[in-house]
Amino acid sequence: MSSGCVSGTDRRAWAGSCSHPAGCHTGDLPVLASATVGARFWLLIEHSGPWASHLEDCRLPEEIHALIRRAQNLGIRPQLIRRPGHRKPVTGGIHVMVADATAPEPWIAEGVIAGPSDLDMDALVAGVVPESCILVSEPVFLVCTHAKRNACCARIGLPLARSLAEVLPDRIWETSHVGGDRYAANLVCLPHGLYYGSMSQAAAIAAVDAYRSGEVILDRFRGRAGIPEPSQAAEHFVRAHTGELSVGGVAVESSRSDGVTTEVLVRGGDARFRVVVEPMTLTTPCGTACAETVTTYRLVTLDRLTPVRYATPALA
């Protein structure tokens, strides 16, 4: 399933042209299993804008373009970020944050660098905090407000980012395209890379509070970035079946596909589950620029297997 807004078209031709009425992003559209697959590692670069529809077209200092290119070559997802409502140029170096979303213990770190050579991105993809950055203990929340990519992201995302910033001024950032414009407003919770879509202010506050407490809310939960979409779907169905909402309480152990059907072995709480899912396509209620159809996943079977066995410590 594509994380973009329209397939089979030149995105640059329609970027920012969405004509959805406000009622088309209310959460009625299924959002599960739609988090961006290619986002295991993150590079956030503070830049006040303006942002073109694609990062390579933005008017940025060459050192920032160099950071973006190197990140993309290493499979790191680059994002431009800015404080909600803040449009003053950033001075005094380049403020960056880096995150490993799929480590056994996901982490995020930040630093201020003079140029691209000061950030060791090879260390990041090796799961090591770059020397120029310092680990931070508080989560970071990104709200997509990328108007030139899709108008809905700004129309819905901007007021959401500003309202959240009133509650958590130091942890909320506007960001460039995160994938899935049809699900605006999009919220990303780092370092775990949890995606939420079609967010209202109340839903976003609930999701932020839950994540800060180490939990997930299934309402409007798109999934965890960096893992295949069928695995995201399997995790979702296990959470719904067991009521296990802790962030680390559900994890995929293995998966295999047979045609369009995928069988996934999932650990959920104190048990393992065999989950079979398959894609399904739905027609959207509005059918305008964002998407005429959306691909989601349906549950075929979910079977509880043997309990998870933990090793017993040896006696002295």
PDB file of C-alpha atoms in Angstrom:
ATOM      1  CA  MET A   1       0.000   0.000   0.000  1.00  0.00           C
ATOM      2  CA  SER A   2       1.442   3.332  -0.972  1.00  0.00           C
ATOM      3  CA  SER A   3       1.932   5.893   1.765  1.00  0.00           C
ATOM      4  CA  GLY A   4       1.489   8.717  -0.736  1.00  0.00           C
ATOM      5  CA  CYS A   5      -1.693  10.544  -1.538  1.00  0.00           C
ATOM      6  CA  VAL A   6      -2.326   9.622  -5.174  1.00  0.00           C
ATOM      7  CA  SER A   7      -0.918   6.752  -7.208  1.00  0.00           C
ATOM      8  CA  GLY A   8      -0.265   6.713 -10.930  1.00  0.00           C
ATOM      9  CA  THR A   9      -0.042  10.484 -11.292  1.00  0.00           C
ATOM     10  CA  ASP A  10       2.649  13.138 -11.319  1.00  0.00           C
ATOM     11  CA  ARG A  11       2.557  14.280  -7.721  1.00  0.00           C
ATOM     12  CA  ARG A  12       4.333  17.511  -8.471  1.00  0.00           C
ATOM     13  CA  ALA A  13       1.443  18.525 -10.734  1.00  0.00           C
ATOM     14  CA  TRP A  14      -1.205  18.310  -8.035  1.00  0.00           C
ATOM     15  CA  ALA A  15       0.752  18.920  -4.819  1.00  0.00           C
ATOM     16  CA  GLY A  16      -1.212  21.237  -2.581  1.00  0.00           C
ATOM     17  CA  SER A  17      -4.374  20.916  -4.681  1.00  0.00           C
ATOM     18  CA  CYS A  18      -6.538  18.874  -2.314  1.00  0.00           C
ATOM     19  CA  SER A  19     -10.155  20.054  -2.308  1.00  0.00           C
ATOM     20  CA  HIS A  20     -11.495  17.828   0.453  1.00  0.00           C
ATOM     21  CA  PRO A  21     -14.185  19.333   2.631  1.00  0.00           C
ATOM     22  CA  ALA A  22     -13.391  19.278   6.349  1.00  0.00           C
ATOM     23  CA  GLY A  23     -15.573  16.219   6.959  1.00  0.00           C
ATOM     24  CA  CYS A  24     -13.322  13.929   4.910  1.00  0.00           C
ATOM     25  CA  HIS A  25     -10.630  13.618   7.599  1.00  0.00           C
ATOM     26  CA  THR A  26     -12.787  12.691  10.578  1.00  0.00           C
ATOM     27  CA  GLY A  27     -11.470   9.186  11.288  1.00  0.00           C
ATOM     28  CA  ASP A  28     -14.193   7.314   9.400  1.00  0.00           C
ATOM     29  CA  LEU A  29     -11.622   6.106   6.857  1.00  0.00           C
ATOM     30  CA  PRO A  30      -9.683   3.028   8.073  1.00  0.00           C
ATOM     31  CA  VAL A  31      -6.128   4.028   8.968  1.00  0.00           C
ATOM     32  CA  LEU A  32      -4.609   0.808  10.335  1.00  0.00           C
ATOM     33  CA  ALA A  33      -1.413  -0.619   8.817  1.00  0.00           C
ATOM     34  CA  SER A  34      -0.501   2.549   6.925  1.00  0.00           C
ATOM     35  CA  ALA A  35       2.607   3.804   8.736  1.00  0.00           C
ATOM     36  CA  THR A  36       5.591   4.517   6.496  1.00  0.00           C
ATOM     37  CA  VAL A  37       7.530   1.286   6.002  1.00  0.00           C
ATOM     38  CA  GLY A  38      10.861   2.886   5.099  1.00  0.00           C
ATOM     39  CA  ALA A  39      11.390   4.794   8.333  1.00  0.00           C
ATOM     40  CA  ARG A  40      13.592   2.778  10.667  1.00  0.00           C
ATOM     41  CA  PHE A  41      16.021   5.641  11.247  1.00  0.00           C
ATOM     42  CA  TRP A  42      15.152   9.336  11.397  1.00  0.00           C
ATOM     43  CA  LEU A  43      16.999  12.605  10.854  1.00  0.00           C
ATOM     44  CA  LEU A  44      15.125  15.749  11.902  1.00  0.00           C
ATOM     45  CA  ILE A  45      16.594  19.066  10.738  1.00  0.00           C
ATOM     46  CA  GLU A  46      15.238  22.350  12.066  1.00  0.00           C
ATOM     47  CA  HIS A  47      14.466  24.780   9.244  1.00  0.00           C
ATOM     48  CA  SER A  48      11.821  27.486   9.423  1.00  0.00           C
ATOM     49  CA  GLY A  49      10.822  27.242   5.758  1.00  0.00           C
ATOM     50  CA  PRO A  50       9.242  27.802   3.348  1.00  0.00           C
ATOM     51  CA  TRP A  51       9.185  24.171   2.216  1.00  0.00           C
ATOM     52  CA  ALA A  52       8.671  23.136  -1.410  1.00  0.00           C
ATOM     53  CA  SER A  53       6.560  20.053  -2.174  1.00  0.00           C
ATOM     54  CA  HIS A  54       9.691  17.843  -2.213  1.00  0.00           C
ATOM     55  CA  LEU A  55      12.772  18.272  -0.023  1.00  0.00           C
ATOM     56  CA  GLU A  56      15.173  18.331  -2.969  1.00  0.00           C
ATOM     57  CA  ASP A  57      13.312  21.366  -4.354  1.00  0.00           C
ATOM     58  CA  CYS A  58      13.450  23.389  -1.134  1.00  0.00           C
ATOM     59  CA  ARG A  59      15.592  26.509  -0.957  1.00  0.00           C
ATOM     60  CA  LEU A  60      17.932  25.269   1.749  1.00  0.00           C
ATOM     61  CA  PRO A  61      21.559  25.953   2.642  1.00  0.00           C
ATOM     62  CA  GLU A  62      23.823  23.540   0.779  1.00  0.00           C
ATOM     63  CA  GLU A  63      24.970  21.910   4.031  1.00  0.00           C
ATOM     64  CA  ILE A  64      21.343  20.942   4.793  1.00  0.00           C
ATOM     65  CA  HIS A  65      20.880  19.542   1.290  1.00  0.00           C
ATOM     66  CA  ALA A  66      24.073  17.540   1.867  1.00  0.00           C
ATOM     67  CA  LEU A  67      22.666  16.155   5.126  1.00  0.00           C
ATOM     68  CA  ILE A  68      19.430  15.161   3.374  1.00  0.00           C
ATOM     69  CA  ARG A  69      21.233  13.444   0.490  1.00  0.00           C
ATOM     70  CA  ARG A  70      23.517  11.462   2.790  1.00  0.00           C
ATOM     71  CA  ALA A  71      20.580  10.427   4.968  1.00  0.00           C
ATOM     72  CA  GLN A  72      18.613   9.207   1.952  1.00  0.00           C
ATOM     73  CA  ASN A  73      21.613   7.264   0.646  1.00  0.00           C
ATOM     74  CA  LEU A  74      21.882   5.470   3.988  1.00  0.00           C
ATOM     75  CA  GLY A  75      18.167   4.677   4.260  1.00  0.00           C
ATOM     76  CA  ILE A  76      17.558   7.298   6.952  1.00  0.00           C
ATOM     77  CA  ARG A  77      14.303   9.251   6.713  1.00  0.00           C
ATOM     78  CA  PRO A  78      14.994  13.013   6.665  1.00  0.00           C
ATOM     79  CA  GLN A  79      12.390  15.476   7.922  1.00  0.00           C
ATOM     80  CA  LEU A  80      12.417  19.241   8.119  1.00  0.00           C
ATOM     81  CA  ILE A  81      10.961  20.518  11.390  1.00  0.00           C
ATOM     82  CA  ARG A  82      10.037  23.896  12.870  1.00  0.00           C
ATOM     83  CA  ARG A  83       8.349  25.190  15.971  1.00  0.00           C
ATOM     84  CA  PRO A  84       4.584  25.686  15.554  1.00  0.00           C
ATOM     85  CA  GLY A  85       3.918  29.232  14.380  1.00  0.00           C
ATOM     86  CA  HIS A  86       7.658  30.005  14.289  1.00  0.00           C
ATOM     87  CA  ARG A  87       9.078  31.305  11.008  1.00  0.00           C
ATOM     88  CA  LYS A  88      12.282  33.030  12.125  1.00  0.00           C
ATOM     89  CA  PRO A  89      15.498  31.680  10.542  1.00  0.00           C
ATOM     90  CA  VAL A  90      17.512  29.280  12.697  1.00  0.00           C
ATOM     91  CA  THR A  91      20.934  30.657  13.625  1.00  0.00           C
ATOM     92  CA  GLY A  92      23.965  29.347  15.482  1.00  0.00           C
ATOM     93  CA  GLY A  93      24.511  26.047  13.686  1.00  0.00           C
ATOM     94  CA  ILE A  94      22.209  23.272  12.458  1.00  0.00           C
ATOM     95  CA  HIS A  95      19.881  21.820  15.066  1.00  0.00           C
ATOM     96  CA  VAL A  96      19.325  18.110  14.394  1.00  0.00           C
ATOM     97  CA  MET A  97      17.683  15.145  16.072  1.00  0.00           C
ATOM     98  CA  VAL A  98      18.318  11.511  15.184  1.00  0.00           C
ATOM     99  CA  ALA A  99      16.299   8.462  16.179  1.00  0.00           C
ATOM    100  CA  ASP A 100      16.493   4.682  15.913  1.00  0.00           C
ATOM    101  CA  ALA A 101      12.842   3.607  15.893  1.00  0.00           C
ATOM    102  CA  THR A 102      13.225  -0.166  15.650  1.00  0.00           C
ATOM    103  CA  ALA A 103      16.040  -0.812  18.130  1.00  0.00           C
ATOM    104  CA  PRO A 104      15.194  -3.133  21.049  1.00  0.00           C
ATOM    105  CA  GLU A 105      15.050   0.080  23.083  1.00  0.00           C
ATOM    106  CA  PRO A 106      14.246   2.903  20.623  1.00  0.00           C
ATOM    107  CA  TRP A 107      16.061   6.151  21.304  1.00  0.00           C
ATOM    108  CA  ILE A 108      16.272   9.766  20.171  1.00  0.00           C
ATOM    109  CA  ALA A 109      19.175  12.183  20.504  1.00  0.00           C
ATOM    110  CA  GLU A 110      19.820  15.778  19.508  1.00  0.00           C
ATOM    111  CA  GLY A 111      22.665  18.167  18.878  1.00  0.00           C
ATOM    112  CA  VAL A 112      23.790  21.323  17.106  1.00  0.00           C
ATOM    113  CA  ILE A 113      26.325  20.788  14.340  1.00  0.00           C
ATOM    114  CA  ALA A 114      28.362  23.136  12.188  1.00  0.00           C
ATOM    115  CA  GLY A 115      28.035  21.051   9.036  1.00  0.00           C
ATOM    116  CA  PRO A 116      27.367  17.605   7.535  1.00  0.00           C
ATOM    117  CA  SER A 117      30.759  16.200   8.513  1.00  0.00           C
ATOM    118  CA  ASP A 118      29.914  16.741  12.194  1.00  0.00           C
ATOM    119  CA  LEU A 119      27.078  14.194  12.154  1.00  0.00           C
ATOM    120  CA  ASP A 120      28.091  10.520  12.021  1.00  0.00           C
ATOM    121  CA  MET A 121      25.122   8.947  10.252  1.00  0.00           C
ATOM    122  CA  ASP A 122      26.977   5.660   9.824  1.00  0.00           C
ATOM    123  CA  ALA A 123      26.838   5.356  13.605  1.00  0.00           C
ATOM    124  CA  LEU A 124      23.098   5.972  13.520  1.00  0.00           C
ATOM    125  CA  VAL A 125      22.399   3.104  11.102  1.00  0.00           C
ATOM    126  CA  ALA A 126      24.621   0.919  13.291  1.00  0.00           C
ATOM    127  CA  GLY A 127      22.332   1.708  16.218  1.00  0.00           C
ATOM    128  CA  VAL A 128      24.857   3.965  17.976  1.00  0.00           C
ATOM    129  CA  VAL A 129      24.263   7.536  19.145  1.00  0.00           C
ATOM    130  CA  PRO A 130      26.487   9.894  17.079  1.00  0.00           C
ATOM    131  CA  GLU A 131      29.152  11.628  19.162  1.00  0.00           C
ATOM    132  CA  SER A 132      27.789  15.056  18.247  1.00  0.00           C
ATOM    133  CA  CYS A 133      24.389  14.228  19.789  1.00  0.00           C
ATOM    134  CA  ILE A 134      23.116  13.635  23.308  1.00  0.00           C
ATOM    135  CA  LEU A 135      20.339  11.219  24.260  1.00  0.00           C
ATOM    136  CA  VAL A 136      17.103  12.848  25.371  1.00  0.00           C
ATOM    137  CA  SER A 137      14.600  11.182  27.647  1.00  0.00           C
ATOM    138  CA  GLU A 138      11.445  12.980  26.535  1.00  0.00           C
ATOM    139  CA  PRO A 139       9.539  11.893  23.396  1.00  0.00           C
ATOM    140  CA  VAL A 140       9.167  14.091  20.324  1.00  0.00           C
ATOM    141  CA  PHE A 141       5.878  14.605  18.466  1.00  0.00           C
ATOM    142  CA  LEU A 142       5.678  15.585  14.791  1.00  0.00           C
ATOM    143  CA  VAL A 143       2.582  17.011  13.114  1.00  0.00           C
ATOM    144  CA  CYS A 144       2.682  17.170   9.321  1.00  0.00           C
ATOM    145  CA  THR A 145       1.898  20.708   8.142  1.00  0.00           C
ATOM    146  CA  HIS A 146       3.422  20.451   4.646  1.00  0.00           C
ATOM    147  CA  ALA A 147       1.082  22.681   2.649  1.00  0.00           C
ATOM    148  CA  LYS A 148       2.980  22.478  -0.643  1.00  0.00           C
ATOM    149  CA  ARG A 149       2.718  18.678  -0.504  1.00  0.00           C
ATOM    150  CA  ASN A 150      -1.002  18.649   0.272  1.00  0.00           C
ATOM    151  CA  ALA A 151      -3.297  21.461   1.381  1.00  0.00           C
ATOM    152  CA  CYS A 152      -5.123  19.265   3.921  1.00  0.00           C
ATOM    153  CA  CYS A 153      -1.914  18.775   5.896  1.00  0.00           C
ATOM    154  CA  ALA A 154      -1.708  22.516   6.502  1.00  0.00           C
ATOM    155  CA  ARG A 155      -5.435  23.172   6.825  1.00  0.00           C
ATOM    156  CA  ILE A 156      -5.839  20.551   9.554  1.00  0.00           C
ATOM    157  CA  GLY A 157      -2.267  20.082  10.770  1.00  0.00           C
ATOM    158  CA  LEU A 158      -1.366  23.712  11.522  1.00  0.00           C
ATOM    159  CA  PRO A 159      -4.086  24.376  14.119  1.00  0.00           C
ATOM    160  CA  LEU A 160      -3.463  20.938  15.633  1.00  0.00           C
ATOM    161  CA  ALA A 161       0.273  21.559  16.027  1.00  0.00           C
ATOM    162  CA  ARG A 162      -0.342  24.938  17.608  1.00  0.00           C
ATOM    163  CA  SER A 163      -2.900  23.603  20.072  1.00  0.00           C
ATOM    164  CA  LEU A 164      -0.606  20.750  21.114  1.00  0.00           C
ATOM    165  CA  ALA A 165       2.286  23.175  21.533  1.00  0.00           C
ATOM    166  CA  GLU A 166       0.246  25.058  24.123  1.00  0.00           C
ATOM    167  CA  VAL A 167       0.315  21.881  26.227  1.00  0.00           C
ATOM    168  CA  LEU A 168       3.845  20.646  25.420  1.00  0.00           C
ATOM    169  CA  PRO A 169       5.731  23.610  23.943  1.00  0.00           C
ATOM    170  CA  ASP A 170       9.144  21.913  23.947  1.00  0.00           C
ATOM    171  CA  ARG A 171       8.114  18.567  22.416  1.00  0.00           C
ATOM    172  CA  ILE A 172       5.834  19.480  19.488  1.00  0.00           C
ATOM    173  CA  TRP A 173       7.168  20.215  16.009  1.00  0.00           C
ATOM    174  CA  GLU A 174       5.655  20.955  12.645  1.00  0.00           C
ATOM    175  CA  THR A 175       7.209  18.706  10.026  1.00  0.00           C
ATOM    176  CA  SER A 176       7.442  18.065   6.322  1.00  0.00           C
ATOM    177  CA  HIS A 177       5.649  15.178   4.570  1.00  0.00           C
ATOM    178  CA  VAL A 178       5.520  12.008   6.684  1.00  0.00           C
ATOM    179  CA  GLY A 179       3.531   9.836   4.238  1.00  0.00           C
ATOM    180  CA  GLY A 180      -0.209   9.338   3.913  1.00  0.00           C
ATOM    181  CA  ASP A 181      -1.730  12.740   3.151  1.00  0.00           C
ATOM    182  CA  ARG A 182      -5.145  11.096   2.945  1.00  0.00           C
ATOM    183  CA  TYR A 183      -4.896  10.610   6.720  1.00  0.00           C
ATOM    184  CA  ALA A 184      -4.309  14.279   7.624  1.00  0.00           C
ATOM    185  CA  ALA A 185      -3.819  15.427  10.256  1.00  0.00           C
ATOM    186  CA  ASN A 186      -0.907  13.058  10.840  1.00  0.00           C
ATOM    187  CA  LEU A 187       0.887  12.689  14.167  1.00  0.00           C
ATOM    188  CA  VAL A 188       4.188  10.797  14.591  1.00  0.00           C
ATOM    189  CA  CYS A 189       5.492   9.797  18.018  1.00  0.00           C
ATOM    190  CA  LEU A 190       9.271   9.367  18.293  1.00  0.00           C
ATOM    191  CA  PRO A 191      11.444   7.512  19.076  1.00  0.00           C
ATOM    192  CA  HIS A 192       9.169   4.503  18.415  1.00  0.00           C
ATOM    193  CA  GLY A 193       7.841   5.854  15.117  1.00  0.00           C
ATOM    194  CA  LEU A 194       4.178   5.405  16.008  1.00  0.00           C
ATOM    195  CA  TYR A 195       1.812   6.934  13.450  1.00  0.00           C
ATOM    196  CA  TYR A 196      -1.677   8.309  14.040  1.00  0.00           C
ATOM    197  CA  GLY A 197      -3.970   9.728  11.359  1.00  0.00           C
ATOM    198  CA  SER A 198      -7.167  11.751  10.903  1.00  0.00           C
ATOM    199  CA  MET A 199      -6.423  13.389  14.217  1.00  0.00           C
ATOM    200  CA  SER A 200      -8.738  15.775  15.989  1.00  0.00           C
ATOM    201  CA  GLN A 201      -7.414  17.881  18.847  1.00  0.00           C
ATOM    202  CA  ALA A 202      -8.978  15.571  21.450  1.00  0.00           C
ATOM    203  CA  ALA A 203      -7.681  12.433  19.734  1.00  0.00           C
ATOM    204  CA  ALA A 204      -4.183  13.905  19.442  1.00  0.00           C
ATOM    205  CA  ILE A 205      -4.037  14.898  23.103  1.00  0.00           C
ATOM    206  CA  ALA A 206      -5.166  11.392  24.078  1.00  0.00           C
ATOM    207  CA  ALA A 207      -2.506   9.811  21.838  1.00  0.00           C
ATOM    208  CA  VAL A 208       0.232  12.098  23.183  1.00  0.00           C
ATOM    209  CA  ASP A 209      -0.729  11.392  26.802  1.00  0.00           C
ATOM    210  CA  ALA A 210      -0.862   7.654  26.137  1.00  0.00           C
ATOM    211  CA  TYR A 211       2.573   7.602  24.484  1.00  0.00           C
ATOM    212  CA  ARG A 212       4.132   9.567  27.326  1.00  0.00           C
ATOM    213  CA  SER A 213       2.734   6.844  29.610  1.00  0.00           C
ATOM    214  CA  GLY A 214       4.182   4.079  27.417  1.00  0.00           C
ATOM    215  CA  GLU A 215       0.919   3.069  25.765  1.00  0.00           C
ATOM    216  CA  VAL A 216      -0.866   3.022  22.412  1.00  0.00           C
ATOM    217  CA  ILE A 217      -4.445   4.079  21.657  1.00  0.00           C
ATOM    218  CA  LEU A 218      -5.936   2.016  18.835  1.00  0.00           C
ATOM    219  CA  ASP A 219      -8.387   4.695  17.722  1.00  0.00           C
ATOM    220  CA  ARG A 220      -6.824   6.318  14.625  1.00  0.00           C
ATOM    221  CA  PHE A 221      -3.576   4.369  15.128  1.00  0.00           C
ATOM    222  CA  ARG A 222      -1.895   3.915  11.740  1.00  0.00           C
ATOM    223  CA  GLY A 223       0.823   1.570  13.009  1.00  0.00           C
ATOM    224  CA  ARG A 224       4.523   1.512  13.733  1.00  0.00           C
ATOM    225  CA  ALA A 225       6.886   2.769  11.037  1.00  0.00           C
ATOM    226  CA  GLY A 226       9.743   0.646   9.773  1.00  0.00           C
ATOM    227  CA  ILE A 227       7.928  -2.694   9.582  1.00  0.00           C
ATOM    228  CA  PRO A 228       5.892  -4.136   6.660  1.00  0.00           C
ATOM    229  CA  GLU A 229       2.230  -3.186   6.479  1.00  0.00           C
ATOM    230  CA  PRO A 230       0.897  -6.765   6.945  1.00  0.00           C
ATOM    231  CA  SER A 231       2.945  -6.949  10.158  1.00  0.00           C
ATOM    232  CA  GLN A 232       1.492  -3.626  11.287  1.00  0.00           C
ATOM    233  CA  ALA A 233      -1.976  -5.048  10.661  1.00  0.00           C
ATOM    234  CA  ALA A 234      -1.187  -8.228  12.606  1.00  0.00           C
ATOM    235  CA  GLU A 235       0.063  -6.225  15.576  1.00  0.00           C
ATOM    236  CA  HIS A 236      -3.106  -4.127  15.472  1.00  0.00           C
ATOM    237  CA  PHE A 237      -5.397  -7.162  15.492  1.00  0.00           C
ATOM    238  CA  VAL A 238      -3.507  -8.761  18.386  1.00  0.00           C
ATOM    239  CA  ARG A 239      -3.790  -5.554  20.397  1.00  0.00           C
ATOM    240  CA  ALA A 240      -7.517  -5.378  19.657  1.00  0.00           C
ATOM    241  CA  HIS A 241      -7.952  -9.054  20.625  1.00  0.00           C
ATOM    242  CA  THR A 242      -5.914  -9.002  23.840  1.00  0.00           C
ATOM    243  CA  GLY A 243      -6.306  -5.427  25.038  1.00  0.00           C
ATOM    244  CA  GLU A 244      -2.513  -5.172  25.291  1.00  0.00           C
ATOM    245  CA  LEU A 245      -1.752  -1.469  24.811  1.00  0.00           C
ATOM    246  CA  SER A 246       1.787  -1.057  26.153  1.00  0.00           C
ATOM    247  CA  VAL A 247       4.099   0.161  23.405  1.00  0.00           C
ATOM    248  CA  GLY A 248       6.467  -2.792  23.704  1.00  0.00           C
ATOM    249  CA  GLY A 249       3.826  -5.342  24.665  1.00  0.00           C
ATOM    250  CA  VAL A 250       3.174  -6.562  21.107  1.00  0.00           C
ATOM    251  CA  ALA A 251       5.863  -7.433  18.561  1.00  0.00           C
ATOM    252  CA  VAL A 252       6.163  -9.429  15.344  1.00  0.00           C
ATOM    253  CA  GLU A 253       8.494 -12.412  15.560  1.00  0.00           C
ATOM    254  CA  SER A 254       8.252 -13.689  11.966  1.00  0.00           C
ATOM    255  CA  SER A 255       6.103 -13.502   8.851  1.00  0.00           C
ATOM    256  CA  ARG A 256       5.689 -15.211   5.498  1.00  0.00           C
ATOM    257  CA  SER A 257       3.534 -14.371   2.494  1.00  0.00           C
ATOM    258  CA  ASP A 258       1.627 -16.629   0.120  1.00  0.00           C
ATOM    259  CA  GLY A 259       0.233 -14.506  -2.679  1.00  0.00           C
ATOM    260  CA  VAL A 260      -1.719 -11.636  -1.140  1.00  0.00           C
ATOM    261  CA  THR A 261      -2.148 -13.441   2.189  1.00  0.00           C
ATOM    262  CA  THR A 262       0.424 -12.984   4.954  1.00  0.00           C
ATOM    263  CA  GLU A 263       0.851 -15.199   8.002  1.00  0.00           C
ATOM    264  CA  VAL A 264       2.447 -13.438  10.969  1.00  0.00           C
ATOM    265  CA  LEU A 265       3.672 -14.819  14.289  1.00  0.00           C
ATOM    266  CA  VAL A 266       3.085 -12.163  16.942  1.00  0.00           C
ATOM    267  CA  ARG A 267       4.038 -11.991  20.585  1.00  0.00           C
ATOM    268  CA  GLY A 268       1.321 -10.295  22.588  1.00  0.00           C
ATOM    269  CA  GLY A 269       1.647 -10.097  26.352  1.00  0.00           C
ATOM    270  CA  ASP A 270       2.315 -13.587  27.690  1.00  0.00           C
ATOM    271  CA  ALA A 271       1.226 -15.473  24.558  1.00  0.00           C
ATOM    272  CA  ARG A 272       2.021 -15.959  20.897  1.00  0.00           C
ATOM    273  CA  PHE A 273      -0.521 -15.657  18.129  1.00  0.00           C
ATOM    274  CA  ARG A 274      -0.691 -16.858  14.550  1.00  0.00           C
ATOM    275  CA  VAL A 275      -2.344 -14.085  12.582  1.00  0.00           C
ATOM    276  CA  VAL A 276      -3.358 -14.247   8.919  1.00  0.00           C
ATOM    277  CA  VAL A 277      -4.204 -10.997   7.125  1.00  0.00           C
ATOM    278  CA  GLU A 278      -4.939  -9.951   3.566  1.00  0.00           C
ATOM    279  CA  PRO A 279      -5.383  -6.570   1.866  1.00  0.00           C
ATOM    280  CA  MET A 280      -8.702  -5.101   0.904  1.00  0.00           C
ATOM    281  CA  THR A 281      -9.593  -1.958  -1.057  1.00  0.00           C
ATOM    282  CA  LEU A 282     -12.323   0.448  -0.006  1.00  0.00           C
ATOM    283  CA  THR A 283     -13.845   3.397  -1.831  1.00  0.00           C
ATOM    284  CA  THR A 284     -13.444   6.629   0.098  1.00  0.00           C
ATOM    285  CA  PRO A 285     -16.550   8.695   0.904  1.00  0.00           C
ATOM    286  CA  CYS A 286     -15.276  11.827  -0.826  1.00  0.00           C
ATOM    287  CA  GLY A 287     -13.234  10.561  -3.777  1.00  0.00           C
ATOM    288  CA  THR A 288     -11.420  13.843  -4.441  1.00  0.00           C
ATOM    289  CA  ALA A 289      -7.744  14.665  -4.727  1.00  0.00           C
ATOM    290  CA  CYS A 290      -6.411  12.801  -1.689  1.00  0.00           C
ATOM    291  CA  ALA A 291      -7.620   9.328  -2.686  1.00  0.00           C
ATOM    292  CA  GLU A 292     -10.547   7.704  -4.439  1.00  0.00           C
ATOM    293  CA  THR A 293      -9.760   4.377  -2.789  1.00  0.00           C
ATOM    294  CA  VAL A 294      -7.738   3.251   0.208  1.00  0.00           C
ATOM    295  CA  THR A 295      -6.056  -0.095   0.791  1.00  0.00           C
ATOM    296  CA  THR A 296      -6.336  -1.534   4.268  1.00  0.00           C
ATOM    297  CA  TYR A 297      -6.140  -5.041   5.767  1.00  0.00           C
ATOM    298  CA  ARG A 298      -8.703  -7.478   7.045  1.00  0.00           C
ATOM    299  CA  LEU A 299      -8.242 -10.231   9.596  1.00  0.00           C
ATOM    300  CA  VAL A 300      -8.554 -13.760   8.174  1.00  0.00           C
ATOM    301  CA  THR A 301      -7.682 -15.788  11.279  1.00  0.00           C
ATOM    302  CA  LEU A 302      -6.153 -15.185  14.690  1.00  0.00           C
ATOM    303  CA  ASP A 303      -5.133 -18.227  16.751  1.00  0.00           C
ATOM    304  CA  ARG A 304      -3.536 -18.291  20.170  1.00  0.00           C
ATOM    305  CA  LEU A 305      -0.469 -20.534  20.328  1.00  0.00           C
ATOM    306  CA  THR A 306       1.634 -21.627  23.292  1.00  0.00           C
ATOM    307  CA  PRO A 307       2.390 -19.097  26.036  1.00  0.00           C
ATOM    308  CA  VAL A 308       5.670 -17.196  25.805  1.00  0.00           C
ATOM    309  CA  ARG A 309       8.279 -19.078  27.806  1.00  0.00           C
ATOM    310  CA  TYR A 310      10.842 -17.070  29.706  1.00  0.00           C
ATOM    311  CA  ALA A 311      14.147 -18.575  30.828  1.00  0.00           C
ATOM    312  CA  THR A 312      14.349 -19.469  34.528  1.00  0.00           C
ATOM    313  CA  PRO A 313      17.448 -18.009  36.226  1.00  0.00           C
ATOM    314  CA  ALA A 314      19.933 -20.706  37.216  1.00  0.00           C
ATOM    315  CA  LEU A 315      20.183 -21.417  40.924  1.00  0.00           C
ATOM    316  CA  ALA A 316      23.484 -20.657  42.618  1.00  0.00           C
TER     317      ALA A 316
END
